[in-house]
Amino acid sequence: MRVIRRLPETLINRIAAGEVVERPASALKELVENAIDAGAGHIHVRLSEGGLAMIEVSDDGCGMDAAEIALALERHATSKLPDEAIEMVETLGFRGEALPSIASVARITIESRPQGSAEGWKRVVDNGALVSEGPAALPPGTRVRVEQLFEKIPARRKFLRSPRSEWAAASDVVRRLAMARPDLGFTLEHDGRRAIQVQGGETLEARVAQLVARELAGNAVTVDLMRGDYHLTGIAGLPTYNRGVADHQYLFVNGRPVKDRLLIGAVRGAYADMLARDRHAVLALFLQVPASEVDVNVHPAKSEVRFRDPAFVRGMVVSGLRHALSTGDQRSAQAPSASAMAAWQAEPIAPPPPSASQGSIFGQPWRPEPRVSEAGLAWRGYEQSVMAPLSARAEVAAEPVADAAQHPLGVARGQISNTYIVAEAEDGLVIVDQHAAHERLVLERLRSAGAGQGTAPSQALLIPEVVELEEAACDRLEEAAGKLAEFGLALERFGPNAMLIRAIPAALAKGDPAKLVADVADDLAANGDALLLGEKLDLVLATMACHGSVRAGRTLSVVEMNALLRDMEVTPRSGQCNHGRPTWVKLAHGDIEKLFGRK
């Protein structure tokens, strides 16, 4: 007969540590969150070997006395829940598991001195066993040092990655927490090298740009949307400022860094028609919601949350981002890339002498010309062989054009290769990709035309189609039928495990109705709202816009070029095409002068 027994406290702590302390970055996150909850004004973090050898977090917060230090190392002991209302928690930590879990798998030294106290106290615990305790000399606040993480648990230690990988994860933790609290100062050192140094009292935009990329400030828009007690703020990169991976998307809920699938999906939906599928937006979004409307007690790591009204939250993020990006107007990349500028300045290279079979150039025998210098080339006699044929066209205006100072994108001066419009602006030279620009204009017109109709046009099926799904999926579709009808998708329940499709959106008339309904059902299960259909329509409209826009290679008159420029200036998101590429770039006067050595 099997005997049920109580597990020893040390084993319980090690089991709990498996959920809370996955790697050095996990322990670091808990320690920094404790420092923030303690009211610190500045937090100093020191790491060695990516945190594998040592993690030290010092703060100038409220501090603890000897009894509080001992109590903090017991399981489920916390100062952050004054009562049992766990659904109203407003601190980053609240479980009371982090410190005892860390102490059960590492050597931990806690030194602390309460504010206003004359002396501090130190307590050392090694893998769950008390080693020593006594007085400590330190400024008011707390210092926690974690050493030899998982050293006595080889089964866990061998699953840790290299010091370089662990350092990357640890620095990302500090970066996210520092981003969430621009009012606090943070210092991060790794093996004696200072990696992050930010001062408290910064603006949100300045802090994000400093921690993500300094050029983000000039390539982003501010997000600020209030709906009732919900407030969405942040900074969102223009679609032309994107990355190949999604590791530069920072999401926060009530000041807590999260990696929530609902929010990630909302971001993807907001940028759906502005980015290629393999590109990702750069942004930092901060969502403030009432504590009663979000459950942060979903996972021990506290990186996942659950919203009471997920559809409302997703819709708010999508609309907030789209509205902010539309205020960017015609903004695009702020300057040509460095490699493009270098190409302008590169010296042309002379072709190699022709072989005997090649004979001559332009009917004349080829003769080598003397070198002018070691760096330069002598052009006389064969410059046409290294110069590309002219392909630009400038049209004489039938009527005087407007002053460039009156228009942000300037006035058209010509066309290159029947593909790029060259315009003169007050502050430089503007080059516009005519197809990419017009593609965005057409898409926005198509979207605006459908927005005012209230209900999207639909295409009735000659023979209603039955699609079989799981009963839970049918329940969700039936509940959302009214919302789906606004998009032009008409559904009826057809038994426990089937839906009857009577009409589909006109823009998707050539698609597969059954596949469409199945995708919508999956979206409802994942996100709680029928937003995928709207995103599908956006993709269809984008395709229509591409086919209906001015193609590259088409000759435009000056009037047509100027009309395109004027439309871009008043159309939201005209700075990027439907695939996230820039529609125009600008060479400032200073850049042009550098090309000719005037600066």
Short mmCIF file of N, CA and C in Angstrom, two decimals, residues 396-552:
data_model
loop_
_atom_site.label_atom_id
_atom_site.label_comp_id
_atom_site.label_asym_id
_atom_site.label_seq_id
_atom_site.Cartn_x
_atom_site.Cartn_y
_atom_site.Cartn_z
N VAL A 396 8.99 70.29 -69.32
CA VAL A 396 8.79 71.73 -69.14
C VAL A 396 7.35 71.98 -68.72
N ALA A 397 7.16 72.70 -67.65
CA ALA A 397 5.82 72.93 -67.14
C ALA A 397 5.08 73.90 -68.04
N ALA A 398 3.83 73.55 -68.34
CA ALA A 398 3.02 74.43 -69.16
C ALA A 398 2.62 75.67 -68.39
N GLU A 399 2.46 75.52 -67.06
CA GLU A 399 2.10 76.65 -66.22
C GLU A 399 3.09 76.72 -65.07
N PRO A 400 3.31 77.90 -64.51
CA PRO A 400 4.22 78.01 -63.36
C PRO A 400 3.74 77.12 -62.22
N VAL A 401 4.67 76.37 -61.63
CA VAL A 401 4.31 75.51 -60.51
C VAL A 401 4.38 76.29 -59.22
N ALA A 402 3.72 75.75 -58.17
CA ALA A 402 3.68 76.44 -56.88
C ALA A 402 5.05 76.46 -56.24
N ASP A 403 5.22 77.39 -55.32
CA ASP A 403 6.46 77.49 -54.57
C ASP A 403 6.64 76.26 -53.70
N ALA A 404 7.87 75.70 -53.70
CA ALA A 404 8.13 74.49 -52.92
C ALA A 404 7.90 74.69 -51.44
N ALA A 405 8.06 75.92 -50.96
CA ALA A 405 7.90 76.18 -49.53
C ALA A 405 6.47 75.96 -49.06
N GLN A 406 5.52 75.93 -49.98
CA GLN A 406 4.12 75.78 -49.60
C GLN A 406 3.72 74.32 -49.36
N HIS A 407 4.59 73.39 -49.71
CA HIS A 407 4.21 71.98 -49.63
C HIS A 407 5.33 71.16 -48.97
N PRO A 408 4.99 70.33 -48.00
CA PRO A 408 6.01 69.52 -47.32
C PRO A 408 6.79 68.61 -48.25
N LEU A 409 6.12 68.05 -49.28
CA LEU A 409 6.81 67.17 -50.21
C LEU A 409 7.29 67.90 -51.46
N GLY A 410 7.19 69.22 -51.47
CA GLY A 410 7.73 70.01 -52.56
C GLY A 410 6.92 69.94 -53.83
N VAL A 411 7.55 70.36 -54.93
CA VAL A 411 6.90 70.35 -56.24
C VAL A 411 7.74 69.51 -57.19
N ALA A 412 7.06 68.86 -58.12
CA ALA A 412 7.72 67.94 -59.04
C ALA A 412 8.62 68.69 -60.00
N ARG A 413 9.83 68.16 -60.18
CA ARG A 413 10.77 68.74 -61.14
C ARG A 413 11.11 67.75 -62.26
N GLY A 414 10.74 66.49 -62.10
CA GLY A 414 11.05 65.53 -63.15
C GLY A 414 10.76 64.11 -62.71
N GLN A 415 11.09 63.17 -63.57
CA GLN A 415 10.82 61.75 -63.35
C GLN A 415 12.04 60.95 -63.78
N ILE A 416 12.43 59.98 -62.98
CA ILE A 416 13.59 59.15 -63.27
C ILE A 416 13.13 57.74 -63.63
N SER A 417 13.57 57.25 -64.77
CA SER A 417 13.26 55.89 -65.20
C SER A 417 11.76 55.61 -65.21
N ASN A 418 10.95 56.64 -65.36
CA ASN A 418 9.49 56.50 -65.35
C ASN A 418 9.01 55.76 -64.10
N THR A 419 9.75 55.88 -63.02
CA THR A 419 9.43 55.16 -61.79
C THR A 419 9.49 56.06 -60.57
N TYR A 420 10.43 56.99 -60.56
CA TYR A 420 10.64 57.83 -59.37
C TYR A 420 10.41 59.30 -59.72
N ILE A 421 9.63 59.96 -58.88
CA ILE A 421 9.36 61.38 -59.03
C ILE A 421 10.39 62.16 -58.22
N VAL A 422 11.00 63.14 -58.86
CA VAL A 422 11.96 64.01 -58.17
C VAL A 422 11.27 65.35 -57.91
N ALA A 423 11.23 65.73 -56.63
CA ALA A 423 10.56 66.96 -56.24
C ALA A 423 11.50 67.83 -55.43
N GLU A 424 11.33 69.13 -55.55
CA GLU A 424 12.13 70.07 -54.79
C GLU A 424 11.30 70.62 -53.63
N ALA A 425 11.76 70.35 -52.40
CA ALA A 425 11.11 70.88 -51.21
C ALA A 425 11.95 72.02 -50.65
N GLU A 426 11.39 72.72 -49.72
CA GLU A 426 12.09 73.87 -49.15
C GLU A 426 13.38 73.46 -48.45
N ASP A 427 13.39 72.24 -47.88
CA ASP A 427 14.54 71.82 -47.09
C ASP A 427 15.34 70.70 -47.74
N GLY A 428 15.11 70.43 -49.04
CA GLY A 428 15.90 69.40 -49.67
C GLY A 428 15.27 68.83 -50.92
N LEU A 429 15.79 67.67 -51.32
CA LEU A 429 15.34 66.99 -52.53
C LEU A 429 14.56 65.75 -52.13
N VAL A 430 13.34 65.61 -52.67
CA VAL A 430 12.47 64.48 -52.34
C VAL A 430 12.39 63.55 -53.54
N ILE A 431 12.57 62.24 -53.27
CA ILE A 431 12.43 61.22 -54.32
C ILE A 431 11.29 60.29 -53.93
N VAL A 432 10.31 60.13 -54.80
CA VAL A 432 9.09 59.38 -54.50
C VAL A 432 8.98 58.17 -55.42
N ASP A 433 8.70 57.01 -54.83
CA ASP A 433 8.39 55.81 -55.60
C ASP A 433 6.92 55.90 -56.00
N GLN A 434 6.65 56.18 -57.27
CA GLN A 434 5.29 56.50 -57.69
C GLN A 434 4.33 55.33 -57.49
N HIS A 435 4.77 54.10 -57.73
CA HIS A 435 3.86 52.96 -57.57
C HIS A 435 3.56 52.72 -56.10
N ALA A 436 4.59 52.72 -55.25
CA ALA A 436 4.38 52.48 -53.82
C ALA A 436 3.49 53.55 -53.21
N ALA A 437 3.72 54.80 -53.60
CA ALA A 437 2.92 55.89 -53.05
C ALA A 437 1.46 55.79 -53.49
N HIS A 438 1.24 55.55 -54.77
CA HIS A 438 -0.13 55.50 -55.25
C HIS A 438 -0.86 54.26 -54.74
N GLU A 439 -0.13 53.20 -54.51
CA GLU A 439 -0.73 51.99 -53.94
C GLU A 439 -1.34 52.29 -52.57
N ARG A 440 -0.62 53.04 -51.74
CA ARG A 440 -1.15 53.42 -50.43
C ARG A 440 -2.36 54.34 -50.58
N LEU A 441 -2.30 55.29 -51.50
CA LEU A 441 -3.43 56.21 -51.69
C LEU A 441 -4.69 55.45 -52.10
N VAL A 442 -4.54 54.49 -53.01
CA VAL A 442 -5.71 53.72 -53.47
C VAL A 442 -6.29 52.90 -52.33
N LEU A 443 -5.43 52.28 -51.52
CA LEU A 443 -5.91 51.48 -50.40
C LEU A 443 -6.71 52.32 -49.42
N GLU A 444 -6.21 53.50 -49.09
CA GLU A 444 -6.93 54.35 -48.14
C GLU A 444 -8.26 54.81 -48.72
N ARG A 445 -8.34 55.02 -50.02
CA ARG A 445 -9.62 55.40 -50.63
C ARG A 445 -10.61 54.24 -50.57
N LEU A 446 -10.12 53.03 -50.86
CA LEU A 446 -11.00 51.86 -50.79
C LEU A 446 -11.52 51.66 -49.37
N ARG A 447 -10.65 51.82 -48.41
CA ARG A 447 -11.06 51.64 -47.02
C ARG A 447 -12.06 52.72 -46.59
N SER A 448 -11.80 53.95 -46.99
CA SER A 448 -12.72 55.03 -46.63
C SER A 448 -14.08 54.85 -47.27
N ALA A 449 -14.09 54.34 -48.50
CA ALA A 449 -15.37 54.14 -49.20
C ALA A 449 -16.23 53.12 -48.48
N GLY A 450 -15.61 52.09 -47.89
CA GLY A 450 -16.38 51.08 -47.19
C GLY A 450 -16.73 51.45 -45.78
N ALA A 451 -15.95 52.41 -45.19
CA ALA A 451 -16.14 52.73 -43.78
C ALA A 451 -17.46 53.43 -43.52
N GLY A 452 -17.92 54.22 -44.50
CA GLY A 452 -19.13 54.99 -44.24
C GLY A 452 -20.42 54.26 -44.53
N GLN A 453 -20.34 53.01 -44.96
CA GLN A 453 -21.55 52.30 -45.35
C GLN A 453 -22.24 51.59 -44.19
N GLY A 454 -21.54 51.53 -43.03
CA GLY A 454 -22.15 50.89 -41.87
C GLY A 454 -22.00 49.39 -41.94
N THR A 455 -22.36 48.76 -43.05
CA THR A 455 -22.23 47.32 -43.22
C THR A 455 -21.49 47.06 -44.52
N ALA A 456 -20.50 46.18 -44.46
CA ALA A 456 -19.74 45.86 -45.66
C ALA A 456 -20.62 45.15 -46.68
N PRO A 457 -20.44 45.41 -47.97
CA PRO A 457 -21.25 44.71 -48.98
C PRO A 457 -20.99 43.21 -48.94
N SER A 458 -22.04 42.44 -49.16
CA SER A 458 -21.91 40.99 -49.09
C SER A 458 -22.36 40.36 -50.40
N GLN A 459 -21.94 39.12 -50.60
CA GLN A 459 -22.31 38.34 -51.78
C GLN A 459 -23.10 37.12 -51.32
N ALA A 460 -24.41 37.08 -51.66
CA ALA A 460 -25.24 35.95 -51.25
C ALA A 460 -24.83 34.70 -52.03
N LEU A 461 -24.80 33.57 -51.36
CA LEU A 461 -24.49 32.30 -52.01
C LEU A 461 -25.73 31.74 -52.68
N LEU A 462 -25.59 31.29 -53.91
CA LEU A 462 -26.73 30.73 -54.63
C LEU A 462 -27.29 29.53 -53.87
N ILE A 463 -26.39 28.71 -53.36
CA ILE A 463 -26.78 27.56 -52.53
C ILE A 463 -26.05 27.70 -51.20
N PRO A 464 -26.76 27.98 -50.12
CA PRO A 464 -26.09 28.12 -48.83
C PRO A 464 -25.21 26.92 -48.53
N GLU A 465 -24.05 27.19 -47.97
CA GLU A 465 -23.07 26.13 -47.71
C GLU A 465 -23.05 25.78 -46.23
N VAL A 466 -22.96 24.50 -45.95
CA VAL A 466 -22.90 24.02 -44.58
C VAL A 466 -21.46 23.66 -44.24
N VAL A 467 -21.00 24.17 -43.11
CA VAL A 467 -19.65 23.84 -42.65
C VAL A 467 -19.75 23.20 -41.27
N GLU A 468 -19.12 22.06 -41.11
CA GLU A 468 -19.16 21.34 -39.85
C GLU A 468 -17.98 21.73 -38.98
N LEU A 469 -18.28 22.06 -37.71
CA LEU A 469 -17.28 22.49 -36.75
C LEU A 469 -17.58 21.87 -35.40
N GLU A 470 -16.67 22.02 -34.46
CA GLU A 470 -16.94 21.58 -33.11
C GLU A 470 -18.06 22.42 -32.51
N GLU A 471 -18.78 21.83 -31.58
CA GLU A 471 -19.93 22.51 -30.99
C GLU A 471 -19.52 23.82 -30.33
N ALA A 472 -18.36 23.83 -29.64
CA ALA A 472 -17.91 25.06 -28.98
C ALA A 472 -17.63 26.15 -30.00
N ALA A 473 -17.07 25.77 -31.14
CA ALA A 473 -16.81 26.75 -32.19
C ALA A 473 -18.11 27.31 -32.76
N CYS A 474 -19.11 26.44 -32.93
CA CYS A 474 -20.41 26.90 -33.42
C CYS A 474 -21.07 27.85 -32.42
N ASP A 475 -20.91 27.56 -31.14
CA ASP A 475 -21.47 28.45 -30.12
C ASP A 475 -20.86 29.85 -30.23
N ARG A 476 -19.55 29.90 -30.41
CA ARG A 476 -18.88 31.20 -30.51
C ARG A 476 -19.31 31.94 -31.77
N LEU A 477 -19.44 31.22 -32.88
CA LEU A 477 -19.88 31.86 -34.12
C LEU A 477 -21.30 32.38 -34.01
N GLU A 478 -22.16 31.60 -33.38
CA GLU A 478 -23.55 32.02 -33.23
C GLU A 478 -23.64 33.28 -32.37
N GLU A 479 -22.83 33.33 -31.32
CA GLU A 479 -22.84 34.50 -30.45
C GLU A 479 -22.33 35.75 -31.16
N ALA A 480 -21.39 35.55 -32.09
CA ALA A 480 -20.80 36.69 -32.80
C ALA A 480 -21.47 36.96 -34.14
N ALA A 481 -22.60 36.31 -34.42
CA ALA A 481 -23.24 36.44 -35.73
C ALA A 481 -23.57 37.89 -36.08
N GLY A 482 -24.05 38.64 -35.11
CA GLY A 482 -24.39 40.04 -35.39
C GLY A 482 -23.18 40.85 -35.80
N LYS A 483 -22.04 40.63 -35.11
CA LYS A 483 -20.82 41.35 -35.46
C LYS A 483 -20.31 40.92 -36.83
N LEU A 484 -20.39 39.64 -37.11
CA LEU A 484 -19.93 39.13 -38.40
C LEU A 484 -20.77 39.67 -39.55
N ALA A 485 -22.04 39.88 -39.31
CA ALA A 485 -22.91 40.42 -40.36
C ALA A 485 -22.47 41.81 -40.79
N GLU A 486 -21.87 42.57 -39.86
CA GLU A 486 -21.39 43.90 -40.21
C GLU A 486 -20.26 43.83 -41.23
N PHE A 487 -19.53 42.71 -41.25
CA PHE A 487 -18.47 42.52 -42.22
C PHE A 487 -18.98 41.86 -43.50
N GLY A 488 -20.26 41.53 -43.54
CA GLY A 488 -20.82 40.92 -44.74
C GLY A 488 -20.90 39.41 -44.70
N LEU A 489 -20.62 38.81 -43.53
CA LEU A 489 -20.67 37.36 -43.39
C LEU A 489 -21.96 36.98 -42.65
N ALA A 490 -22.89 36.34 -43.35
CA ALA A 490 -24.18 35.97 -42.78
C ALA A 490 -24.18 34.48 -42.44
N LEU A 491 -24.35 34.17 -41.14
CA LEU A 491 -24.32 32.79 -40.67
C LEU A 491 -25.57 32.46 -39.88
N GLU A 492 -25.94 31.17 -39.91
CA GLU A 492 -27.04 30.67 -39.09
C GLU A 492 -26.62 29.33 -38.48
N ARG A 493 -27.15 29.06 -37.30
CA ARG A 493 -26.86 27.77 -36.68
C ARG A 493 -27.59 26.68 -37.44
N PHE A 494 -26.91 25.55 -37.68
CA PHE A 494 -27.49 24.45 -38.44
C PHE A 494 -27.22 23.16 -37.70
N GLY A 495 -27.83 23.03 -36.54
CA GLY A 495 -27.60 21.86 -35.72
C GLY A 495 -26.48 22.10 -34.72
N PRO A 496 -26.20 21.11 -33.88
CA PRO A 496 -25.20 21.29 -32.82
C PRO A 496 -23.79 21.53 -33.35
N ASN A 497 -23.43 20.89 -34.46
CA ASN A 497 -22.04 20.92 -34.93
C ASN A 497 -21.90 21.47 -36.34
N ALA A 498 -22.76 22.39 -36.73
CA ALA A 498 -22.67 22.92 -38.09
C ALA A 498 -23.21 24.34 -38.14
N MET A 499 -22.68 25.10 -39.12
CA MET A 499 -23.16 26.46 -39.38
C MET A 499 -23.53 26.55 -40.85
N LEU A 500 -24.57 27.34 -41.12
CA LEU A 500 -25.04 27.56 -42.49
C LEU A 500 -24.55 28.93 -42.95
N ILE A 501 -23.84 28.94 -44.07
CA ILE A 501 -23.30 30.20 -44.62
C ILE A 501 -24.24 30.68 -45.71
N ARG A 502 -24.87 31.82 -45.50
CA ARG A 502 -25.80 32.37 -46.49
C ARG A 502 -25.14 33.45 -47.35
N ALA A 503 -24.19 34.16 -46.82
CA ALA A 503 -23.53 35.22 -47.60
C ALA A 503 -22.13 35.42 -47.04
N ILE A 504 -21.23 35.86 -47.91
CA ILE A 504 -19.87 36.18 -47.51
C ILE A 504 -19.54 37.59 -47.99
N PRO A 505 -18.53 38.22 -47.45
CA PRO A 505 -18.15 39.56 -47.90
C PRO A 505 -17.88 39.58 -49.40
N ALA A 506 -18.36 40.62 -50.06
CA ALA A 506 -18.20 40.70 -51.51
C ALA A 506 -16.74 40.68 -51.92
N ALA A 507 -15.89 41.29 -51.10
CA ALA A 507 -14.47 41.34 -51.44
C ALA A 507 -13.82 39.97 -51.38
N LEU A 508 -14.47 39.01 -50.68
CA LEU A 508 -13.93 37.67 -50.57
C LEU A 508 -14.76 36.66 -51.36
N ALA A 509 -15.48 37.16 -52.36
CA ALA A 509 -16.41 36.31 -53.09
C ALA A 509 -15.71 35.15 -53.78
N LYS A 510 -14.44 35.32 -54.15
CA LYS A 510 -13.73 34.26 -54.86
C LYS A 510 -13.02 33.31 -53.91
N GLY A 511 -13.16 33.52 -52.62
CA GLY A 511 -12.49 32.67 -51.66
C GLY A 511 -13.30 31.44 -51.31
N ASP A 512 -12.78 30.68 -50.36
CA ASP A 512 -13.41 29.45 -49.90
C ASP A 512 -14.24 29.77 -48.67
N PRO A 513 -15.58 29.77 -48.75
CA PRO A 513 -16.41 30.15 -47.60
C PRO A 513 -16.18 29.28 -46.38
N ALA A 514 -16.05 27.97 -46.59
CA ALA A 514 -15.85 27.07 -45.45
C ALA A 514 -14.53 27.37 -44.74
N LYS A 515 -13.48 27.58 -45.51
CA LYS A 515 -12.17 27.91 -44.92
C LYS A 515 -12.24 29.24 -44.19
N LEU A 516 -12.95 30.20 -44.75
CA LEU A 516 -13.09 31.50 -44.13
C LEU A 516 -13.76 31.38 -42.76
N VAL A 517 -14.87 30.64 -42.70
CA VAL A 517 -15.60 30.49 -41.44
C VAL A 517 -14.77 29.73 -40.42
N ALA A 518 -14.02 28.72 -40.88
CA ALA A 518 -13.16 27.99 -39.96
C ALA A 518 -12.08 28.89 -39.37
N ASP A 519 -11.50 29.75 -40.20
CA ASP A 519 -10.48 30.68 -39.71
C ASP A 519 -11.07 31.66 -38.70
N VAL A 520 -12.28 32.14 -38.99
CA VAL A 520 -12.93 33.08 -38.07
C VAL A 520 -13.23 32.39 -36.74
N ALA A 521 -13.65 31.13 -36.80
CA ALA A 521 -13.93 30.38 -35.57
C ALA A 521 -12.66 30.22 -34.74
N ASP A 522 -11.54 29.93 -35.40
CA ASP A 522 -10.27 29.83 -34.69
C ASP A 522 -9.89 31.14 -34.06
N ASP A 523 -10.13 32.24 -34.77
CA ASP A 523 -9.80 33.55 -34.24
C ASP A 523 -10.66 33.88 -33.02
N LEU A 524 -11.93 33.51 -33.08
CA LEU A 524 -12.81 33.74 -31.93
C LEU A 524 -12.32 32.97 -30.71
N ALA A 525 -11.85 31.76 -30.93
CA ALA A 525 -11.35 30.94 -29.83
C ALA A 525 -10.09 31.53 -29.22
N ALA A 526 -9.24 32.11 -30.07
CA ALA A 526 -7.97 32.64 -29.58
C ALA A 526 -8.09 34.03 -28.99
N ASN A 527 -8.95 34.86 -29.58
CA ASN A 527 -8.96 36.27 -29.19
C ASN A 527 -10.31 36.76 -28.68
N GLY A 528 -11.34 36.01 -28.86
CA GLY A 528 -12.62 36.42 -28.32
C GLY A 528 -13.34 37.46 -29.13
N ASP A 529 -12.85 37.80 -30.32
CA ASP A 529 -13.55 38.78 -31.14
C ASP A 529 -13.30 38.48 -32.61
N ALA A 530 -14.24 38.83 -33.45
CA ALA A 530 -14.14 38.52 -34.88
C ALA A 530 -13.37 39.62 -35.59
N LEU A 531 -12.10 39.72 -35.26
CA LEU A 531 -11.29 40.74 -35.91
C LEU A 531 -10.50 40.19 -37.08
N LEU A 532 -10.32 38.89 -37.13
CA LEU A 532 -9.56 38.31 -38.22
C LEU A 532 -10.22 38.60 -39.56
N LEU A 533 -11.54 38.60 -39.59
CA LEU A 533 -12.24 38.85 -40.84
C LEU A 533 -11.93 40.25 -41.34
N GLY A 534 -11.93 41.23 -40.43
CA GLY A 534 -11.57 42.58 -40.82
C GLY A 534 -10.17 42.66 -41.37
N GLU A 535 -9.24 41.91 -40.76
CA GLU A 535 -7.88 41.90 -41.25
C GLU A 535 -7.79 41.24 -42.62
N LYS A 536 -8.59 40.18 -42.85
CA LYS A 536 -8.61 39.54 -44.17
C LYS A 536 -9.09 40.53 -45.23
N LEU A 537 -10.11 41.31 -44.89
CA LEU A 537 -10.60 42.30 -45.83
C LEU A 537 -9.53 43.33 -46.14
N ASP A 538 -8.77 43.73 -45.12
CA ASP A 538 -7.69 44.68 -45.36
C ASP A 538 -6.67 44.11 -46.32
N LEU A 539 -6.35 42.82 -46.18
CA LEU A 539 -5.40 42.22 -47.09
C LEU A 539 -5.94 42.17 -48.51
N VAL A 540 -7.24 41.89 -48.65
CA VAL A 540 -7.86 41.87 -49.98
C VAL A 540 -7.83 43.27 -50.59
N LEU A 541 -8.17 44.28 -49.77
CA LEU A 541 -8.13 45.65 -50.26
C LEU A 541 -6.72 46.04 -50.68
N ALA A 542 -5.72 45.58 -49.94
CA ALA A 542 -4.34 45.89 -50.29
C ALA A 542 -3.98 45.30 -51.65
N THR A 543 -4.45 44.07 -51.90
CA THR A 543 -4.19 43.46 -53.20
C THR A 543 -4.88 44.23 -54.32
N MET A 544 -6.13 44.64 -54.07
CA MET A 544 -6.85 45.43 -55.06
C MET A 544 -6.14 46.75 -55.31
N ALA A 545 -5.63 47.37 -54.25
CA ALA A 545 -4.94 48.65 -54.39
C ALA A 545 -3.68 48.50 -55.24
N CYS A 546 -2.98 47.39 -55.05
CA CYS A 546 -1.75 47.17 -55.82
C CYS A 546 -2.05 47.09 -57.31
N HIS A 547 -3.13 46.38 -57.66
CA HIS A 547 -3.47 46.23 -59.08
C HIS A 547 -4.07 47.49 -59.67
N GLY A 548 -4.63 48.37 -58.81
CA GLY A 548 -5.28 49.56 -59.33
C GLY A 548 -4.46 50.81 -59.25
N SER A 549 -3.16 50.70 -58.92
CA SER A 549 -2.35 51.89 -58.74
C SER A 549 -1.43 52.11 -59.93
N VAL A 550 -0.83 53.29 -59.95
CA VAL A 550 0.09 53.65 -61.02
C VAL A 550 1.27 52.69 -61.00
N ARG A 551 1.59 52.12 -62.13
CA ARG A 551 2.68 51.15 -62.18
C ARG A 551 4.02 51.84 -62.40
N ALA A 552 5.06 51.18 -61.95
CA ALA A 552 6.40 51.66 -62.29
C ALA A 552 6.59 51.54 -63.79
#
